[in-house]
GROMACS .gro file of C-alpha atoms in nm:
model
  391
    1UNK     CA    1   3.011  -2.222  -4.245
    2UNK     CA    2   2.701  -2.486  -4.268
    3UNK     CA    3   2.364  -2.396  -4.391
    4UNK     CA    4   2.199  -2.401  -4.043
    5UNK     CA    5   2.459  -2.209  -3.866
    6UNK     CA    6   2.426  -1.933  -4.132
    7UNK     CA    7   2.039  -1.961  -4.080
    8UNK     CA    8   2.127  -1.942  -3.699
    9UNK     CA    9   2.384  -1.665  -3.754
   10UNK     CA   10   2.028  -1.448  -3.931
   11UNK     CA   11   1.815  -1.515  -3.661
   12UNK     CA   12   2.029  -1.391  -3.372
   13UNK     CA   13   2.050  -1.077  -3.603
   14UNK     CA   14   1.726  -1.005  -3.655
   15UNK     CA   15   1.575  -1.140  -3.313
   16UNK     CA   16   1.848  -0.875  -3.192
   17UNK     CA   17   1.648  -0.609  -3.367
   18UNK     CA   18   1.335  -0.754  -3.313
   19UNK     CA   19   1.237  -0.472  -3.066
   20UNK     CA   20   1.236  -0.204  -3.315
   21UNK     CA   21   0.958  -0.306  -3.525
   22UNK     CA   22   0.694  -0.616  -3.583
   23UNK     CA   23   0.782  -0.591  -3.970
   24UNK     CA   24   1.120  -0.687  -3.849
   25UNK     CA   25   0.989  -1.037  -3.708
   26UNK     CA   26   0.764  -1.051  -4.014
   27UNK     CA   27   1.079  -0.998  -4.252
   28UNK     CA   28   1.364  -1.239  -4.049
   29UNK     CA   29   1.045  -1.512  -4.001
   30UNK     CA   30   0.943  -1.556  -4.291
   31UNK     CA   31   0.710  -1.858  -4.222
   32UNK     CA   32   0.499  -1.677  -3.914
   33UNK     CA   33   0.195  -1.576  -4.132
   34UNK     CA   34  -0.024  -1.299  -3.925
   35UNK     CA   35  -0.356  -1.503  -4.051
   36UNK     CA   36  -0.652  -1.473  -3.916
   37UNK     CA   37  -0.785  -1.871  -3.960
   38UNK     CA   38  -0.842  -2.063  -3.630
   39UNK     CA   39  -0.523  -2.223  -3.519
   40UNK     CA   40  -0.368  -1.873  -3.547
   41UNK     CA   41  -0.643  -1.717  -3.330
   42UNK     CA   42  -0.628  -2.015  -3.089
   43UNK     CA   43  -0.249  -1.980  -3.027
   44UNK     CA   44  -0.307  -1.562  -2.972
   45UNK     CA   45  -0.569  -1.646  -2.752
   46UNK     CA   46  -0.384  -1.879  -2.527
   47UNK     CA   47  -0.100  -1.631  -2.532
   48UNK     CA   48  -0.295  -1.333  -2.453
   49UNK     CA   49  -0.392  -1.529  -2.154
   50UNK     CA   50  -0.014  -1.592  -2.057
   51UNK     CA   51   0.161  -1.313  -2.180
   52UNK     CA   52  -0.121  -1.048  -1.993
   53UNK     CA   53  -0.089  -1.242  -1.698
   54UNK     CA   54   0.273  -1.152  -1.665
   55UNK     CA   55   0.280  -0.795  -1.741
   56UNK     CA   56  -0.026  -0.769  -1.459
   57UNK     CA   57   0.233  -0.988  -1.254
   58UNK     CA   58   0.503  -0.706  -1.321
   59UNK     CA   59   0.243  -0.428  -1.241
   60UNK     CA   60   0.206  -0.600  -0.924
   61UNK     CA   61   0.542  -0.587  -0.834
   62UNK     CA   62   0.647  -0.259  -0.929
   63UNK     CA   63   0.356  -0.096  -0.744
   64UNK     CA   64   0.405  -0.277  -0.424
   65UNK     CA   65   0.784  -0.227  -0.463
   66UNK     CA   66   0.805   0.125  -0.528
   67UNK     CA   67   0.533   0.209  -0.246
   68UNK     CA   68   0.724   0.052   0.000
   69UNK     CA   69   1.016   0.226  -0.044
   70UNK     CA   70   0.804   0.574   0.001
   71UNK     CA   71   0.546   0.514   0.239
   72UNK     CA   72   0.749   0.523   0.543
   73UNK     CA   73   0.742   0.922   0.467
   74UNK     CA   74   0.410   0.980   0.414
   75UNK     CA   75   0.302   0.778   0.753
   76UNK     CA   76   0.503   1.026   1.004
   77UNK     CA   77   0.384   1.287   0.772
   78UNK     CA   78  -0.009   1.214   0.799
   79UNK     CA   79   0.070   1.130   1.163
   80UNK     CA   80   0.207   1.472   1.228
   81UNK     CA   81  -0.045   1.660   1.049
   82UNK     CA   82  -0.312   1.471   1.235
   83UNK     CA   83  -0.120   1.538   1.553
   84UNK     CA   84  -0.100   1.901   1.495
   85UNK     CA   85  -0.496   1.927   1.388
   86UNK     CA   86  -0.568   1.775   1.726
   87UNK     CA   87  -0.301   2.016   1.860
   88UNK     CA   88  -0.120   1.735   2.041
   89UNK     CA   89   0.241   1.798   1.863
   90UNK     CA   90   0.387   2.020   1.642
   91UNK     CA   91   0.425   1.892   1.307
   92UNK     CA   92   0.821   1.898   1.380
   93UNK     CA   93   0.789   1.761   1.716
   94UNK     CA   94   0.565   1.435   1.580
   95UNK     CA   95   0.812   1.419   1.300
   96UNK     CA   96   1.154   1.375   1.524
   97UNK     CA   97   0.962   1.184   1.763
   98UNK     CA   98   0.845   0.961   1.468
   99UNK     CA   99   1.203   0.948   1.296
  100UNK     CA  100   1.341   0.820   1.675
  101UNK     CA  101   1.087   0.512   1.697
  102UNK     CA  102   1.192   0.399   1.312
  103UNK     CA  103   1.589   0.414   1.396
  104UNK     CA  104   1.544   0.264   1.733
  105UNK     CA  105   1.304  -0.017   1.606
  106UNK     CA  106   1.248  -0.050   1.228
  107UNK     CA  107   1.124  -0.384   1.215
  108UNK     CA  108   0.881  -0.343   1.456
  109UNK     CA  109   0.792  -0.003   1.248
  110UNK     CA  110   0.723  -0.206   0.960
  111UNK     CA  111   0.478  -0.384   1.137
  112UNK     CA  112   0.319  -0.145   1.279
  113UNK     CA  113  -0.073  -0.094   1.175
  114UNK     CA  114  -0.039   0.262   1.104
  115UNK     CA  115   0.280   0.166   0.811
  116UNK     CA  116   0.087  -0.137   0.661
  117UNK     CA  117  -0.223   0.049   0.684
  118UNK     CA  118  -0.021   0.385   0.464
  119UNK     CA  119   0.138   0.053   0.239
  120UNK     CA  120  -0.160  -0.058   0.140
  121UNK     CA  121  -0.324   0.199   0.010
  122UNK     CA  122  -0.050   0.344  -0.208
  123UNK     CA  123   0.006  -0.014  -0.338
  124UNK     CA  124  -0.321  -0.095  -0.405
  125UNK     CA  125  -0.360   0.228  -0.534
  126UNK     CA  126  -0.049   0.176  -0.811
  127UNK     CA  127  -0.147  -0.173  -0.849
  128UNK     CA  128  -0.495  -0.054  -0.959
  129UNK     CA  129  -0.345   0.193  -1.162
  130UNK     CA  130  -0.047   0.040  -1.374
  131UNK     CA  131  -0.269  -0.335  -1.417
  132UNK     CA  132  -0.574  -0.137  -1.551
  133UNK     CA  133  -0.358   0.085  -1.824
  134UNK     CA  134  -0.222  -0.246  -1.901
  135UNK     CA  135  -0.544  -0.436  -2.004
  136UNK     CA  136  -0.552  -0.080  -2.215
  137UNK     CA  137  -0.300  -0.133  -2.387
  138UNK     CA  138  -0.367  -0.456  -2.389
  139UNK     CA  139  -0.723  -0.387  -2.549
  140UNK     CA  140  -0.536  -0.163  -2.788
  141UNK     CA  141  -0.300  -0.438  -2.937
  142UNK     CA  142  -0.602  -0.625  -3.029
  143UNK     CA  143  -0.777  -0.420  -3.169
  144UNK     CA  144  -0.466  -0.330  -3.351
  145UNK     CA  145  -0.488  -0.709  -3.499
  146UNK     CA  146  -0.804  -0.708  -3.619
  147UNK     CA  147  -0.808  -0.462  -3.798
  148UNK     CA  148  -0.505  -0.626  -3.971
  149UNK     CA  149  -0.652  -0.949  -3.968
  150UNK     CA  150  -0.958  -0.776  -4.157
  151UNK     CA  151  -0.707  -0.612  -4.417
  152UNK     CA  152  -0.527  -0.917  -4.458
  153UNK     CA  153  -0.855  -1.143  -4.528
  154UNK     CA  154  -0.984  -0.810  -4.791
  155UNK     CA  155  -0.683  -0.855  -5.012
  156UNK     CA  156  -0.675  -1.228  -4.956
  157UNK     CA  157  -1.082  -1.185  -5.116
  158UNK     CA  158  -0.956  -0.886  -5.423
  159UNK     CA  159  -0.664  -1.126  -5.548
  160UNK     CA  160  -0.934  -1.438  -5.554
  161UNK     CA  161  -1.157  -1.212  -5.737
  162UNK     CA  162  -0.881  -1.085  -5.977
  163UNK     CA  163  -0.759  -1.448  -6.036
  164UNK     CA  164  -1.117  -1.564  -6.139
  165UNK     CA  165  -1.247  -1.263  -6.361
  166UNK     CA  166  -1.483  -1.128  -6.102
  167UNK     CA  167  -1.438  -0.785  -6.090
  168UNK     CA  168  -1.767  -0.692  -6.112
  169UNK     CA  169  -1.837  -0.881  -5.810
  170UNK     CA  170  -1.914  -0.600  -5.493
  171UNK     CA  171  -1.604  -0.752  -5.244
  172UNK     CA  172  -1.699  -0.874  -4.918
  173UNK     CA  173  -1.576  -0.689  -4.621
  174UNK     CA  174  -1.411  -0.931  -4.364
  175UNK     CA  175  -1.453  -0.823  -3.953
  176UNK     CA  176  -1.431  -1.028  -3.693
  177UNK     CA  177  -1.613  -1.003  -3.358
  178UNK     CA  178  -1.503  -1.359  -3.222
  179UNK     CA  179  -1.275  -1.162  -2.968
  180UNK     CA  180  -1.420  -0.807  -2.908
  181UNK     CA  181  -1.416  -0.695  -2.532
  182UNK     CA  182  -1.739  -0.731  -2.318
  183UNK     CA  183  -1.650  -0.352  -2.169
  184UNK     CA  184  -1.377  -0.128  -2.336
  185UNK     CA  185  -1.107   0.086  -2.086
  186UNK     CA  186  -0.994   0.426  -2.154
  187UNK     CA  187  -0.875   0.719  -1.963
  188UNK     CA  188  -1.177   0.765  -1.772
  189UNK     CA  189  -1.267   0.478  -1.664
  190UNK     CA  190  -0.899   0.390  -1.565
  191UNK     CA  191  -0.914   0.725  -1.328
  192UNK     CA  192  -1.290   0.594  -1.184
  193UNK     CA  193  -1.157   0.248  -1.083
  194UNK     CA  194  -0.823   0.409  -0.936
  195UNK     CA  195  -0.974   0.704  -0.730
  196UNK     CA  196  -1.257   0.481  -0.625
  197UNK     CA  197  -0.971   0.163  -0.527
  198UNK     CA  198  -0.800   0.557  -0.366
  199UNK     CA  199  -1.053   0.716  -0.226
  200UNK     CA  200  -1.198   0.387  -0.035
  201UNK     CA  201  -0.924   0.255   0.103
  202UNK     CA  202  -0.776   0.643   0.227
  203UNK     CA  203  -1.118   0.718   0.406
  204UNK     CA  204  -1.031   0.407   0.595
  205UNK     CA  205  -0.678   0.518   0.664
  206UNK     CA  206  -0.789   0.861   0.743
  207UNK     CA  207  -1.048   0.750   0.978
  208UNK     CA  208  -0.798   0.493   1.138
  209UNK     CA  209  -0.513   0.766   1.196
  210UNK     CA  210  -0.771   1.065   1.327
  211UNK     CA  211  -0.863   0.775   1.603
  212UNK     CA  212  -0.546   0.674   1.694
  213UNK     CA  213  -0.377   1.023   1.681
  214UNK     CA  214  -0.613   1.301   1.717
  215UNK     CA  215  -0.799   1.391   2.039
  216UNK     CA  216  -1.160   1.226   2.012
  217UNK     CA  217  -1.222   0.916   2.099
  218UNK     CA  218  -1.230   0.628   1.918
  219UNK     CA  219  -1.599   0.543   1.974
  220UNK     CA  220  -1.652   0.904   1.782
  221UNK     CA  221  -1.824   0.834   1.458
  222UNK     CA  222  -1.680   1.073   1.174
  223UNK     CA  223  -1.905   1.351   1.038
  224UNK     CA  224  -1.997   1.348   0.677
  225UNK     CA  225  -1.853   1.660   0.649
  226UNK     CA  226  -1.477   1.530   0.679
  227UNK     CA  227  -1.552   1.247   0.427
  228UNK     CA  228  -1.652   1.531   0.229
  229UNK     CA  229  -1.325   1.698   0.264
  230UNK     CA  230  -1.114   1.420   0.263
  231UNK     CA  231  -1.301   1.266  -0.099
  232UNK     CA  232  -1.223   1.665  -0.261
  233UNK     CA  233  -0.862   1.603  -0.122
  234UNK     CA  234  -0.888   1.248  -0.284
  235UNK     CA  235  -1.012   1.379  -0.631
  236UNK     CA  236  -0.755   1.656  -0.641
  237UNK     CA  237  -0.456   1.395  -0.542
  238UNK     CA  238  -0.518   1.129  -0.840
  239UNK     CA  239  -0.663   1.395  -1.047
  240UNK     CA  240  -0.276   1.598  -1.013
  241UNK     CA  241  -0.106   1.264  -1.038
  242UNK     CA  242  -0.258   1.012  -1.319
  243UNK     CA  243  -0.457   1.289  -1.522
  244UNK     CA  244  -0.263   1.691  -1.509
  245UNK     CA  245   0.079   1.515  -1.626
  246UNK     CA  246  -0.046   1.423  -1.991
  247UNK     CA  247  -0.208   1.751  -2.038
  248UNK     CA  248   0.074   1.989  -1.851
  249UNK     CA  249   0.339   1.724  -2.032
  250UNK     CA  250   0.193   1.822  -2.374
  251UNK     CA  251   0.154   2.184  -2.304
  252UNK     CA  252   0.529   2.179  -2.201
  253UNK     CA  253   0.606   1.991  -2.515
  254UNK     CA  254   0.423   2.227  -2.763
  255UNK     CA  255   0.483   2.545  -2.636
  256UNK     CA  256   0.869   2.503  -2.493
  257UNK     CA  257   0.996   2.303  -2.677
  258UNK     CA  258   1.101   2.036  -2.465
  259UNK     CA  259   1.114   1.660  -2.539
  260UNK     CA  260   0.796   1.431  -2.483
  261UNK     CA  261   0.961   1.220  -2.245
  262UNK     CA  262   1.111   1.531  -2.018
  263UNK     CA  263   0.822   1.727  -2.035
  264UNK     CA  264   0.611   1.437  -1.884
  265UNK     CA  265   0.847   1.368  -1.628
  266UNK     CA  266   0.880   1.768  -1.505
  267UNK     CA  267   0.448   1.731  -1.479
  268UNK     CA  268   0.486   1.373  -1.314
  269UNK     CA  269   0.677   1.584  -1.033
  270UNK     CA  270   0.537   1.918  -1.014
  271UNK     CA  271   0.140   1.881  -1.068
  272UNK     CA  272   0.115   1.637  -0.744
  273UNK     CA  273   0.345   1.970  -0.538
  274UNK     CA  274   0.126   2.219  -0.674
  275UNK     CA  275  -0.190   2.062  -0.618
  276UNK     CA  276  -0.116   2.079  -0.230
  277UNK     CA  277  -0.304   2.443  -0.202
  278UNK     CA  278  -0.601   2.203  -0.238
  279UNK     CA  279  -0.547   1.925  -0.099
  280UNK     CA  280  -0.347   1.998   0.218
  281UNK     CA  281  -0.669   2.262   0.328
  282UNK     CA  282  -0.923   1.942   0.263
  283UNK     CA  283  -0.736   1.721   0.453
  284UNK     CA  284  -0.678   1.955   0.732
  285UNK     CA  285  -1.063   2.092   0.757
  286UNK     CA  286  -1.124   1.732   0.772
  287UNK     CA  287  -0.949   1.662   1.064
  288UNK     CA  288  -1.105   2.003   1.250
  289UNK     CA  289  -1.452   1.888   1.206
  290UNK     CA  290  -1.348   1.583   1.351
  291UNK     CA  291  -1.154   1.698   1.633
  292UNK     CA  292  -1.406   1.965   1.688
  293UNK     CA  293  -1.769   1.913   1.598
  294UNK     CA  294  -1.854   2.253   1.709
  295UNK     CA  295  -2.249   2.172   1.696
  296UNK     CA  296  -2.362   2.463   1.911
  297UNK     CA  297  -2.173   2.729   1.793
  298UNK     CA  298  -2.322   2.943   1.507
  299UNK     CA  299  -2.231   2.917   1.185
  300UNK     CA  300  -2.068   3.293   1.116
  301UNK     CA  301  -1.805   3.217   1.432
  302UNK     CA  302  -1.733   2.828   1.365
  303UNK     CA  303  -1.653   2.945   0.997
  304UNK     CA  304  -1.393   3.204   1.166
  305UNK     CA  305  -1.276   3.012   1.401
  306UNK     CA  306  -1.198   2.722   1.169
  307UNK     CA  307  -1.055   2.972   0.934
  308UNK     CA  308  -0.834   3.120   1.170
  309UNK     CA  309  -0.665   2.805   1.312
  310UNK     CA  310  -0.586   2.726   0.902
  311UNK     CA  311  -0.441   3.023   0.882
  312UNK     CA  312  -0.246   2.983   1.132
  313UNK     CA  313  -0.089   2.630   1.053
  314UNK     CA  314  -0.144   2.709   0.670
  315UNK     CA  315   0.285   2.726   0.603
  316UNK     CA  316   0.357   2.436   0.812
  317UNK     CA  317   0.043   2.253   0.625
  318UNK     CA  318   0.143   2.324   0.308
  319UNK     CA  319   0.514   2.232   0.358
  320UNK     CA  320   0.461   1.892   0.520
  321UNK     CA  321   0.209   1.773   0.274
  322UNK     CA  322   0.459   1.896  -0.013
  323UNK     CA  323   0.768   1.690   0.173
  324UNK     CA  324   0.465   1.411   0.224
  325UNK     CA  325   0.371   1.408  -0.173
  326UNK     CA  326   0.697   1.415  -0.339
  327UNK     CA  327   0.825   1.048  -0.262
  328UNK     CA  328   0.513   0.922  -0.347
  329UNK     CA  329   0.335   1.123  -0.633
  330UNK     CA  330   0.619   1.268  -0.801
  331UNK     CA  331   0.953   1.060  -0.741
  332UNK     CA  332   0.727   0.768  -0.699
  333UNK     CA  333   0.555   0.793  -0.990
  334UNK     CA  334   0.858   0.816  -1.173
  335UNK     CA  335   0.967   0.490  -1.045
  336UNK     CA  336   0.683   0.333  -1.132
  337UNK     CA  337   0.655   0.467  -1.508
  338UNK     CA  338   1.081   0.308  -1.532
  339UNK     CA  339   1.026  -0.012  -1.409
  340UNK     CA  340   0.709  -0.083  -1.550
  341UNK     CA  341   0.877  -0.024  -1.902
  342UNK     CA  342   1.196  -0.230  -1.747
  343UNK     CA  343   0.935  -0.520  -1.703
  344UNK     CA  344   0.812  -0.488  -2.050
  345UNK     CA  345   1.175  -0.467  -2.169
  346UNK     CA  346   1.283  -0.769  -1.989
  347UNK     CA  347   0.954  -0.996  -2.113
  348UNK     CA  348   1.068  -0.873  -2.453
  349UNK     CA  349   1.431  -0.966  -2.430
  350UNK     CA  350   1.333  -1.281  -2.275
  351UNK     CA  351   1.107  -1.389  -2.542
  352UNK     CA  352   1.416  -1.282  -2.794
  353UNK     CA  353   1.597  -1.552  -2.649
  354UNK     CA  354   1.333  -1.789  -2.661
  355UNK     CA  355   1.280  -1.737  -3.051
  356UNK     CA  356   1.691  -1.737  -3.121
  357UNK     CA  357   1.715  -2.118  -2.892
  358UNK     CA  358   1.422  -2.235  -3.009
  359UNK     CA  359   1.501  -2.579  -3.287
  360UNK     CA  360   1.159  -2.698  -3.313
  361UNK     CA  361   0.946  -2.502  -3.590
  362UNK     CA  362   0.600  -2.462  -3.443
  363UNK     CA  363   0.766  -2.335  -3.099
  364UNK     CA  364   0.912  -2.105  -3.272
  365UNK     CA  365   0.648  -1.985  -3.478
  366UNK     CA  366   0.465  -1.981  -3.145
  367UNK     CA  367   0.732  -1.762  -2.956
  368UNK     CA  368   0.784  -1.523  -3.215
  369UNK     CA  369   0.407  -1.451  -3.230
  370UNK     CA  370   0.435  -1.369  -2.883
  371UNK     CA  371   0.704  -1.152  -2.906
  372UNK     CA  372   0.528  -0.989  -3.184
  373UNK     CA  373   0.225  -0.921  -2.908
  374UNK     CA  374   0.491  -0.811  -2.652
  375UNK     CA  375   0.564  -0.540  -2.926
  376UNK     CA  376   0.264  -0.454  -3.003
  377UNK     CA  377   0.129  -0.369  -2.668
  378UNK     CA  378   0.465  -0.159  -2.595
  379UNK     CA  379   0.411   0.096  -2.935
  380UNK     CA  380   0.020   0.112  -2.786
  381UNK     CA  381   0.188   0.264  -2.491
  382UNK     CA  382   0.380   0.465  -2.610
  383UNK     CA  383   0.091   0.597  -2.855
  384UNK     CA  384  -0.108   0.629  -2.555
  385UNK     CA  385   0.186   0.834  -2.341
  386UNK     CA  386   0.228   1.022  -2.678
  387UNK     CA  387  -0.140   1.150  -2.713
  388UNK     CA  388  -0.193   1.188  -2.360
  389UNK     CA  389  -0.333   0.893  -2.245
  390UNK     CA  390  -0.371   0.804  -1.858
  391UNK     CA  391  -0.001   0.752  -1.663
   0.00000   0.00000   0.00000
């Protein structure tokens, strides 16, 4: 066997382990120096550009994806609940008379205002969602390489010291702030931007379906009271869904035993159901203030009378906004979390193939460097999903 096919024969081997560690491209390449002089920062500059523009691209697609696939059961859902607020329907009669209208006519379903309008949000919400924990991991991976960059450039400073007799010299502590981030994400702020992109965008929805459904008209403006309602409902959904699942997850974790990755998927699905005895009472005093303004009636018997008619359709509440949640919150979200690390697996593998095909030297250098980011920006997610970051 020739030189160059045995040289060929070692890259395929270690690109093919390449996604286990970045020390592994370090070791099988050896001329990719992580150096922190200005070609080196131009190239991972020009790739961060690329390379984050592709992961958002996935995040797109997932989100929309997934959310199309559930939405069709929260929109008879909402329209039943709104339906049976207004006392119009049942919540089973809207439902069968819903189901009809999508087997008789599902394209025309799909275009429907009330499905686009339900499709939107939940994509835009998940969209929101996955591409802002990606610039956070994104953020983290950076980070992550200047601080190495900064260690690197310290030794590179000791040994010149060492070789010249200058020990007595105080070293010089390298950090660079060419490429620090104007505003840094975490947790919080990725919950802020997703229940405000939510929240928005549902009041709007809301507003759209209590017109078209419930009993007012649609020249009634909506109190302030049912934004009120609907914003705690809001809170409590992304709250249950994006937030609970790290904490419950870990609490699962430590105290029974189970693994990370299970115990985070059992919260994914059950904080969203459970958080129902919230939100389903929000959403449905909402839609009573709406329906029924009730401004001359005192306060002690509008209070009962509200309270009576939720007591009354409290089961059937409860239920349908369980059966409404669980395709979008819980099965959906566990969609989501799959293929988003599907899309990071496939950019991976793909850029695995680019560094084993690759002849010419700098292109190589250059594509191995990305994978190396690629890498880096999957362990800062799984740190994150480890620690309890946002999901």
């Amino acid at each position: 066997m020739s030189q160059s096919s045995a040289s060929k024969s070692s890259e395929i081997s270690c690109a093919a382990s390449a996604e286990g560690s970045q020390e592994t491209l370090v070791q099988c390449y050896p001329n990719v120096k992580r150096e922190s002089d200005d070609s080196t920062a131009s190239m991972s500059d020009t790739y961060n550009d690329s390379g984050l523009s592709m992961k958002l691209f996935g995040d797109f697609l997932v989100a929309f994806s997934v959310t199309f696939c559930v939405s069709p059961f929260t929109q008879i859902i909402d329209r039943g609940i709104v339906e049976q607020a207004a006392g119009k329907h049942t919540i089973t009669a809207s439902l069968m008379q819903s189901i009809a209208t999508i087997a008789n006519s599902p394209i025309t379903y799909v275009k429907s205002p009330a499905f686009l309008l339900m499709w939107s949000v939940f994509a835009c919400t998940y969209t929101t969602a996955n591409c802002c924990k990606t610039l956070m991991e994104n953020q983290q991976a950076q980070a992550t390489r200047r601080k190495e960059a900064a260690i690197d450039e310290l030794r590179r400073q000791r040994k010149r010291e060492m070789s010249t007799a200058m020990l007595a010299l105080k070293p010089t502590h390298y950090s660079s702030t060419k490429s620090q981030p104007l505003f840094t994400l975490n947790e919080w702020s990725v919950l802020c931007g997703t229940t405000m992109v939510n929240s928005g965008l549902s009041l709007l929805r809301d507003k759209f379906y209590a017109q078209m459904f419930g009993t007012a008209s649609r020249a009634s403006r909506v109190p302030i009271v049912t934004y009120g309602f609907w914003a705690i409902r809001d809170c409590t959904m992304v709250g249950s869904s994006f937030i609970l699942p790290d904490v419950v997850g870990g609490m699962l974790h430590e105290r029974c035993g189970i693994n990370p990755t299970d115990s985070v998927r059992i919260a994914q699905f059950f904080c969203p159901v459970f958080s129902q005895f919230i939100a389903g009472p929000a959403h449905f005093a909402g839609l009573d203030f709406y329906n029924r303004p009730m401004k001359d009636t005192p306060l002690r018997s509008m209070l009962f009378e509200r309270g009576s008619l939720l007591a009354n359709n409290f089961v059937s509440l409860i239920c349908a906004r369980i059966a409404r949640i669980a395709p979008v919150y819980s099965i959906g979200g566990v969609g989501n979390s799959h293929f988003r690390k599907v899309w990071k697996d496939y950019l991976i593998s793909k850029e695995v193939q680019s560094a084993i095909h690759q002849d010419n030297a700098k292109e190589k250098t250059e594509s191995v460097k990305k994978l190396v980011d690629l890498i880096q920006s999957k362990e800062e997610a799984k740190v994150q999903n480890r620690d309890g970051w946002f999901h």
